Amino acid sequence: MVTPTSAKRESAKAHHQAIFSAATYQLEATKAARELATQLDREEIGFVLFFCSSGYDLKALGKEMKQAFSHCDVMGCTSAGEITESGYAKSSISALGFSRRDFQVSGMRVPLEDFDLQSAQLCVTSLIEACQSNQKAPINTGSFVLTLIDGLSPIEERFLVTLDTALGRLPHFGGSAGDDVNLANTHVYSEGAFHTDSAIVVMFNTHCPFEVFTTHHIESLDSKLVVTHADCNARRVYEFNAEPAAAVYAREIGIDLSELRPEIYALHPLAVLIGDQYYVRSIQKVNEDLSLDFYCAVDDGIVVTAMRPGDMFADMESKLEAIVSRVGEPELTLGCDCFLRRLEIEQTMTRDRAKDIFRRFRLLGFNTYGEQLNGIHMNQTLTGVMIGHPPSGTSWAAPYLNKKAG
């Protein structure tokens, strides 16, 4: 999604703020919601998006957030870590407020079960009609969609493919809700309460330039493993190459079975090749029968490739700088950042370097159990949208060139 160079220069010269950020480290629900409301106390905010630790009393927090932001819609999800103006955070809430002047936002919660094409079409039609009531730009070229999904649901892939069909050319991305890496219960938030087995679908219509993207630093080792026994619904692989999956995986990466743990999975992921792009399928855990549970569905007959991490920071900077050249300096980069990337950064003690890059591109958001782009569910990526500054002096930007990232 790009604007002409002249529009970018005009925007860079003079613009008003379109997106506001807030964060709280208060652990008590009432105090946390009130602190966020104080930081986002602006009449022009029409929609609030937030990401929170699962350590909060979610029932209480749900009610407090609804009361604190009674003047606008509020949606969000639990996370595996938050990204604030201070970089990576834990036991906190990161929130964003979008101005009515620059964004028309519509969102809804949908149950994951029985989400068929008819349900998807009704959802998309409802979102479009709500945005058309006060649209800021043409729907087809000035809109993107965010999805937040129960991160422990085994039917994320089916939901995403169905929604992608209904959305057509509209770009969409998102993240799977987390629970501070407890792998017990993940939630999405809408209408004053937290929900499981659900997804949040939010359409943003704006005259700000934007581009939806995904990037990862994982490189192929050209070593192929064939899934010969799997339970796709449980996201469990029993065998690679007709041998116990964990034993094959450990042998492939050159370590003993007893050494397998989350830190190892982050440094030695697997991926599937779709077209000319690798999409990571990260391991969640090893089971007693030596099967492997994944964060994404993996089915019989799929060929996965052993991978290794490259230079995460060079990859991030290169990708984000390229987008800046097209949309201008960012008002916000909303990021869905896999928690395994964060784990790798923490292992290599490079949090300060990550913080510098996040600050440079104003990257805020959350750590996920999976990332989504245009119907594809993946892991170990940074996926999101970069939004440029609003145009000055007019409510409509110059024409956009719309295309889905991929």
Coordinates of C-alpha atoms in Angstrom, one line a residue:
M1 CA 0.0 0.0 0.0
V2 CA 1.8 3.2 -1.1
T3 CA 1.2 6.8 -1.9
P4 CA 2.9 9.0 -4.5
T5 CA 6.2 10.7 -3.4
S6 CA 4.6 14.1 -3.4
A7 CA 2.0 13.0 -0.9
K8 CA 4.7 11.5 1.4
R9 CA 6.7 14.7 1.3
E10 CA 3.6 16.8 2.1
S11 CA 2.7 14.5 5.0
A12 CA 6.3 14.7 6.3
K13 CA 6.2 18.5 6.4
A14 CA 3.1 18.9 8.5
H15 CA 0.8 16.4 10.2
H16 CA -1.3 15.9 13.2
Q17 CA -1.1 12.9 15.5
A18 CA -3.5 10.1 14.5
I19 CA -2.6 7.3 16.8
F20 CA -1.9 7.5 20.5
S21 CA -0.2 4.9 22.8
A22 CA -0.4 4.0 26.4
A23 CA 1.0 1.4 28.8
T24 CA 0.4 0.4 32.4
Y25 CA 2.3 -1.9 34.7
Q26 CA -0.4 -1.7 37.4
L27 CA -1.4 -5.3 38.3
E28 CA -4.8 -4.5 39.8
A29 CA -7.5 -4.3 37.2
T30 CA -9.2 -1.0 38.3
K31 CA -5.9 0.9 38.6
A32 CA -4.6 -0.5 35.3
A33 CA -7.7 0.5 33.3
R34 CA -7.8 4.0 34.9
E35 CA -4.2 4.6 34.1
L36 CA -4.7 3.7 30.5
A37 CA -7.8 5.9 30.4
T38 CA -5.8 8.8 31.8
Q39 CA -3.1 8.4 29.2
L40 CA -5.6 8.1 26.4
D41 CA -7.9 10.9 27.6
R42 CA -8.5 12.5 24.2
E43 CA -11.9 13.3 22.7
E44 CA -10.7 12.4 19.2
I45 CA -10.0 8.8 20.0
G46 CA -12.8 6.6 18.5
F47 CA -11.3 3.1 19.0
V48 CA -8.9 1.5 21.5
L49 CA -6.9 -1.7 20.9
F50 CA -5.0 -3.4 23.7
F51 CA -2.9 -6.4 24.5
C52 CA -2.5 -7.6 28.1
S53 CA -0.8 -10.2 30.2
S54 CA -3.0 -13.2 31.1
G55 CA -2.0 -12.7 34.7
Y56 CA -4.7 -10.1 35.3
D57 CA -8.1 -10.9 36.8
L58 CA -9.6 -11.0 33.3
K59 CA -13.2 -10.8 34.5
A60 CA -12.5 -7.7 36.5
L61 CA -10.3 -6.2 33.8
G62 CA -13.0 -6.7 31.2
K63 CA -15.5 -4.7 33.1
E64 CA -13.0 -2.0 34.1
M65 CA -11.9 -1.5 30.5
K66 CA -15.5 -1.2 29.3
Q67 CA -16.2 1.4 32.0
A68 CA -13.0 3.3 31.5
F69 CA -13.6 3.6 27.7
S70 CA -17.3 3.9 27.6
H71 CA -17.2 6.5 24.9
C72 CA -15.6 4.2 22.3
D73 CA -15.2 0.6 21.1
V74 CA -12.5 -1.4 22.8
M75 CA -11.0 -4.7 21.6
G76 CA -7.9 -6.7 22.3
C77 CA -6.5 -10.0 23.5
T78 CA -4.2 -11.7 26.0
S79 CA -0.6 -12.0 25.0
A80 CA 2.7 -13.8 25.5
G81 CA 4.4 -10.5 26.2
E82 CA 3.7 -6.9 25.3
I83 CA 5.5 -4.3 23.2
T84 CA 5.3 -0.8 24.6
E85 CA 7.2 2.4 24.0
S86 CA 9.8 1.0 26.4
G87 CA 10.3 -2.2 24.3
Y88 CA 9.5 -5.7 25.4
A89 CA 7.4 -5.8 28.6
K90 CA 5.7 -8.4 30.8
S91 CA 2.8 -8.3 33.3
S92 CA 1.6 -5.2 31.6
I93 CA -1.0 -3.8 29.1
S94 CA -0.1 -2.0 25.9
A95 CA -2.9 0.1 24.3
L96 CA -3.4 2.2 21.2
G97 CA -6.0 4.8 20.5
F98 CA -7.0 5.6 16.9
S99 CA -8.4 9.1 16.1
R100 CA -11.9 9.5 14.5
R101 CA -10.5 12.1 12.2
D102 CA -8.2 9.6 10.5
F103 CA -9.7 6.2 11.1
Q104 CA -13.1 4.6 10.7
V105 CA -12.9 1.4 12.6
S106 CA -15.4 -1.5 12.8
G107 CA -14.9 -4.8 14.6
M108 CA -16.8 -7.8 15.7
R109 CA -16.2 -11.0 17.6
V110 CA -17.0 -14.3 15.8
P111 CA -17.1 -17.9 17.2
L112 CA -14.5 -20.1 15.6
E113 CA -16.7 -23.1 15.6
D114 CA -19.0 -23.4 12.5
F115 CA -17.4 -20.4 10.9
D116 CA -18.3 -21.1 7.3
L117 CA -18.1 -19.1 4.1
Q118 CA -21.6 -17.7 4.7
S119 CA -20.6 -16.5 8.2
A120 CA -17.5 -15.0 6.8
Q121 CA -19.3 -13.1 4.1
L122 CA -21.9 -11.8 6.6
C123 CA -19.0 -10.7 8.8
V124 CA -17.2 -8.8 6.1
T125 CA -20.3 -7.2 4.7
S126 CA -21.2 -5.9 8.2
L127 CA -17.7 -4.5 8.7
I128 CA -17.7 -2.8 5.3
E129 CA -21.1 -1.2 5.9
A130 CA -20.0 0.1 9.3
C131 CA -16.9 1.6 7.8
Q132 CA -18.9 3.2 4.9
S133 CA -20.9 5.2 7.5
N134 CA -18.0 7.6 7.8
Q135 CA -15.3 6.3 5.5
K136 CA -12.0 8.1 5.2
A137 CA -10.9 6.5 1.9
P138 CA -12.2 4.1 -0.7
I139 CA -12.9 0.8 1.1
N140 CA -11.1 -1.4 -1.5
T141 CA -7.8 0.6 -1.4
G142 CA -7.9 2.4 2.0
S143 CA -8.7 -0.5 4.3
F144 CA -6.9 -3.3 6.1
V145 CA -8.1 -6.0 8.5
L146 CA -6.7 -7.2 11.8
T147 CA -7.5 -10.6 13.2
L148 CA -6.9 -11.7 16.9
I149 CA -7.6 -15.3 17.5
D150 CA -7.7 -17.7 20.5
G151 CA -4.1 -18.9 20.2
L152 CA -4.8 -22.4 21.5
S153 CA -7.6 -23.2 19.1
P154 CA -6.9 -26.1 16.7
I155 CA -9.1 -24.6 14.0
E156 CA -7.2 -21.3 13.4
E157 CA -6.1 -22.4 9.9
R158 CA -9.6 -23.2 8.8
F159 CA -11.0 -19.9 10.1
L160 CA -8.2 -17.9 8.3
V161 CA -8.7 -19.6 4.9
T162 CA -12.5 -19.0 5.1
L163 CA -12.1 -15.4 6.1
D164 CA -9.5 -14.8 3.4
T165 CA -11.9 -16.0 0.8
A166 CA -14.6 -13.5 1.9
L167 CA -12.1 -10.6 2.2
G168 CA -11.0 -11.0 -1.4
R169 CA -8.3 -8.4 -2.2
L170 CA -8.4 -6.6 1.2
P171 CA -5.1 -7.2 3.0
H172 CA -5.3 -8.8 6.4
F173 CA -2.9 -9.8 9.2
G174 CA -3.0 -10.7 12.8
G175 CA -1.8 -12.6 15.8
S176 CA -2.8 -15.6 18.0
A177 CA -3.5 -14.6 21.6
G178 CA -1.1 -15.9 24.2
D179 CA -1.1 -16.5 27.9
D180 CA 2.4 -15.6 29.1
V181 CA 3.7 -19.0 27.7
N182 CA 1.5 -21.0 30.2
L183 CA -0.2 -22.8 27.2
A184 CA -3.4 -23.1 29.2
N185 CA -6.0 -20.4 28.3
T186 CA -5.9 -17.6 25.7
H187 CA -8.6 -15.0 25.3
V188 CA -9.8 -12.3 23.0
Y189 CA -11.7 -9.2 24.3
S190 CA -14.9 -7.6 23.0
E191 CA -18.0 -5.9 24.4
G192 CA -16.7 -5.8 27.9
A193 CA -15.6 -9.4 28.4
F194 CA -12.8 -11.9 27.5
H195 CA -13.7 -14.9 25.4
T196 CA -12.2 -18.2 24.3
D197 CA -12.9 -20.2 21.1
S198 CA -13.4 -16.9 19.3
A199 CA -11.7 -14.4 17.0
I200 CA -11.8 -10.6 16.7
V201 CA -12.0 -9.2 13.2
V202 CA -11.3 -5.5 12.9
M203 CA -11.5 -3.4 9.8
F204 CA -9.5 -0.1 9.6
N205 CA -10.5 2.4 7.0
T206 CA -8.0 5.3 6.7
H207 CA -6.6 8.0 4.5
C208 CA -3.2 7.4 6.1
P209 CA -0.7 5.5 3.8
F210 CA -0.1 1.9 5.1
E211 CA 1.5 -1.4 4.1
V212 CA 0.8 -4.8 5.6
F213 CA 3.9 -7.0 5.8
T214 CA 5.6 -10.1 7.2
T215 CA 9.2 -10.9 7.7
H216 CA 11.4 -13.5 9.3
H217 CA 15.1 -14.2 9.6
I218 CA 15.0 -18.0 9.3
E219 CA 17.3 -19.6 6.7
S220 CA 17.0 -23.0 5.0
L221 CA 19.4 -25.8 5.8
D222 CA 18.1 -27.7 2.7
S223 CA 17.3 -30.7 4.9
K224 CA 13.9 -32.2 4.2
L225 CA 11.6 -34.2 6.6
V226 CA 8.4 -35.8 5.4
V227 CA 5.5 -36.0 7.8
T228 CA 4.4 -39.6 7.7
H229 CA 2.0 -39.7 10.6
A230 CA 0.2 -36.7 12.0
D231 CA -3.0 -35.5 13.7
C232 CA -3.7 -32.2 11.9
N233 CA -6.6 -31.3 14.3
A234 CA -4.3 -31.7 17.4
R235 CA -1.4 -30.1 15.6
R236 CA 0.6 -33.2 16.5
V237 CA 3.3 -35.0 14.4
Y238 CA 4.0 -38.6 15.4
E239 CA 6.5 -39.5 12.7
F240 CA 9.0 -37.9 10.3
N241 CA 10.3 -40.3 7.7
A242 CA 8.5 -43.2 9.4
E243 CA 10.5 -42.7 12.6
P244 CA 9.5 -41.0 16.0
A245 CA 9.2 -37.3 15.3
A246 CA 11.2 -36.0 18.3
A247 CA 14.0 -38.5 17.7
V248 CA 14.4 -37.5 14.0
Y249 CA 14.2 -33.8 14.9
A250 CA 16.9 -34.1 17.6
R251 CA 19.2 -36.1 15.3
E252 CA 18.6 -33.5 12.5
I253 CA 19.8 -30.6 14.7
G254 CA 22.6 -32.6 16.3
I255 CA 21.5 -32.7 20.0
D256 CA 20.4 -35.4 22.5
L257 CA 16.7 -36.0 23.0
S258 CA 17.0 -34.9 26.6
E259 CA 18.1 -31.4 25.6
L260 CA 14.9 -30.6 23.7
R261 CA 13.3 -27.5 25.2
P262 CA 11.6 -24.2 24.1
E263 CA 14.9 -22.4 23.7
I264 CA 16.1 -25.1 21.3
Y265 CA 12.9 -24.9 19.2
A266 CA 13.4 -21.2 18.8
L267 CA 16.9 -21.7 17.4
H268 CA 16.1 -24.7 15.3
P269 CA 12.6 -24.3 13.7
L270 CA 11.0 -26.2 10.8
A271 CA 9.2 -24.6 7.9
V272 CA 7.1 -25.4 4.9
L273 CA 7.7 -24.0 1.4
I274 CA 4.7 -22.3 -0.2
G275 CA 5.5 -20.9 -3.6
D276 CA 9.0 -19.4 -3.2
Q277 CA 8.5 -18.4 0.5
Y278 CA 9.2 -20.4 3.7
Y279 CA 6.6 -20.3 6.4
V280 CA 7.8 -21.4 9.8
R281 CA 6.0 -24.1 11.8
S282 CA 7.3 -23.9 15.3
I283 CA 7.4 -26.7 17.8
Q284 CA 5.4 -26.3 21.0
K285 CA 6.5 -29.3 23.0
V286 CA 7.8 -32.9 23.0
N287 CA 5.4 -35.6 24.3
E288 CA 6.2 -38.7 26.2
D289 CA 5.6 -40.8 23.1
L290 CA 8.2 -38.7 21.2
S291 CA 5.5 -37.0 19.1
L292 CA 5.8 -33.2 18.6
D293 CA 3.1 -30.6 19.2
F294 CA 3.2 -27.5 16.9
Y295 CA 1.8 -24.0 17.1
C296 CA 0.4 -24.5 13.5
A297 CA -1.3 -27.3 11.8
V298 CA 0.9 -29.9 10.1
D299 CA -0.7 -32.7 8.1
D300 CA 0.4 -36.1 6.6
G301 CA 2.5 -35.8 3.5
I302 CA 3.8 -32.3 4.2
V303 CA 7.5 -31.8 3.6
V304 CA 9.2 -29.6 6.2
T305 CA 12.6 -28.1 6.0
A306 CA 15.1 -27.8 8.8
M307 CA 16.0 -24.1 9.4
R308 CA 18.4 -21.9 11.3
P309 CA 18.2 -18.3 12.4
G310 CA 19.9 -15.7 10.4
D311 CA 20.5 -12.0 11.4
M312 CA 17.2 -11.0 12.9
F313 CA 18.1 -7.3 13.3
A314 CA 19.4 -6.9 9.7
D315 CA 16.3 -8.6 8.4
M316 CA 14.0 -6.3 10.5
E317 CA 15.8 -3.1 9.6
S318 CA 16.0 -4.0 5.9
K319 CA 12.3 -4.8 5.7
L320 CA 11.0 -1.8 7.7
E321 CA 13.3 0.7 5.9
A322 CA 12.0 -0.5 2.6
I323 CA 8.4 0.1 3.8
V324 CA 9.3 3.6 5.0
S325 CA 10.5 4.4 1.6
R326 CA 7.0 3.7 0.3
V327 CA 4.7 5.0 3.1
G328 CA 6.9 7.7 4.7
E329 CA 8.0 7.9 8.4
P330 CA 5.7 5.8 10.5
E331 CA 2.9 7.1 12.7
L332 CA 2.8 3.5 14.0
T333 CA 4.0 0.0 13.2
L334 CA 1.5 -2.4 14.7
G335 CA 3.5 -5.6 15.2
C336 CA 2.4 -9.2 15.9
D337 CA 5.8 -10.6 17.0
C338 CA 6.2 -14.3 17.7
F339 CA 7.1 -15.0 21.3
L340 CA 9.9 -17.3 20.0
R341 CA 11.6 -14.3 18.5
R342 CA 11.5 -12.6 21.8
L343 CA 12.9 -15.8 23.4
E344 CA 15.8 -15.8 20.9
I345 CA 16.5 -12.1 21.7
E346 CA 16.5 -12.7 25.4
Q347 CA 18.8 -15.7 25.0
T348 CA 21.3 -13.6 23.0
M349 CA 20.9 -10.7 25.4
T350 CA 20.1 -8.2 22.6
R351 CA 16.9 -6.6 24.1
D352 CA 18.4 -3.1 23.9
R353 CA 19.1 -3.5 20.2
A354 CA 15.5 -4.7 19.6
K355 CA 14.3 -1.7 21.7
D356 CA 16.2 0.7 19.5
I357 CA 14.7 -0.7 16.3
F358 CA 11.2 -0.7 17.8
R359 CA 11.6 2.9 18.8
R360 CA 13.0 3.9 15.5
F361 CA 10.0 2.5 13.6
R362 CA 7.5 3.1 16.5
L363 CA 6.7 -0.6 16.7
L364 CA 4.1 -1.4 19.3
G365 CA 2.0 -4.5 19.8
F366 CA 2.3 -7.9 21.4
N367 CA 4.1 -11.3 21.4
T368 CA 2.0 -14.0 19.8
Y369 CA 1.5 -17.8 19.7
G370 CA 1.2 -17.5 15.9
E371 CA 1.0 -14.9 13.1
Q372 CA -1.4 -14.5 10.3
L373 CA -1.1 -13.0 6.8
N374 CA -3.8 -13.2 4.1
G375 CA -5.2 -16.6 5.2
I376 CA -1.8 -18.2 6.1
H377 CA -1.0 -19.1 9.7
M378 CA 2.7 -19.2 10.6
N379 CA 5.2 -18.9 13.4
Q380 CA 8.4 -17.1 14.3
T381 CA 7.7 -14.1 12.2
L382 CA 7.1 -10.4 12.7
T383 CA 3.9 -9.6 11.0
G384 CA 2.0 -6.3 11.0
V385 CA 1.1 -3.0 9.4
M386 CA 3.2 0.1 9.1
I387 CA 1.0 3.2 9.0
G388 CA 2.4 6.5 7.8
H389 CA 1.5 10.0 9.0
P390 CA -1.9 11.4 7.9
P391 CA -2.0 13.7 5.0
S392 CA -2.3 17.4 5.9
G393 CA -5.0 19.8 4.8
T394 CA -7.4 17.2 3.3
S395 CA -9.5 14.3 4.5
W396 CA -8.7 12.2 1.4
A397 CA -5.2 11.0 0.5
A398 CA -3.9 10.7 -3.0
P399 CA -4.8 7.4 -4.8
Y400 CA -3.4 4.2 -3.3
L401 CA -1.8 1.3 -5.1
N402 CA -3.5 -1.7 -3.3
K403 CA -1.9 -5.1 -3.2
K404 CA -1.8 -7.9 -0.7
A405 CA 1.6 -8.7 0.9
G406 CA 2.8 -12.2 0.6

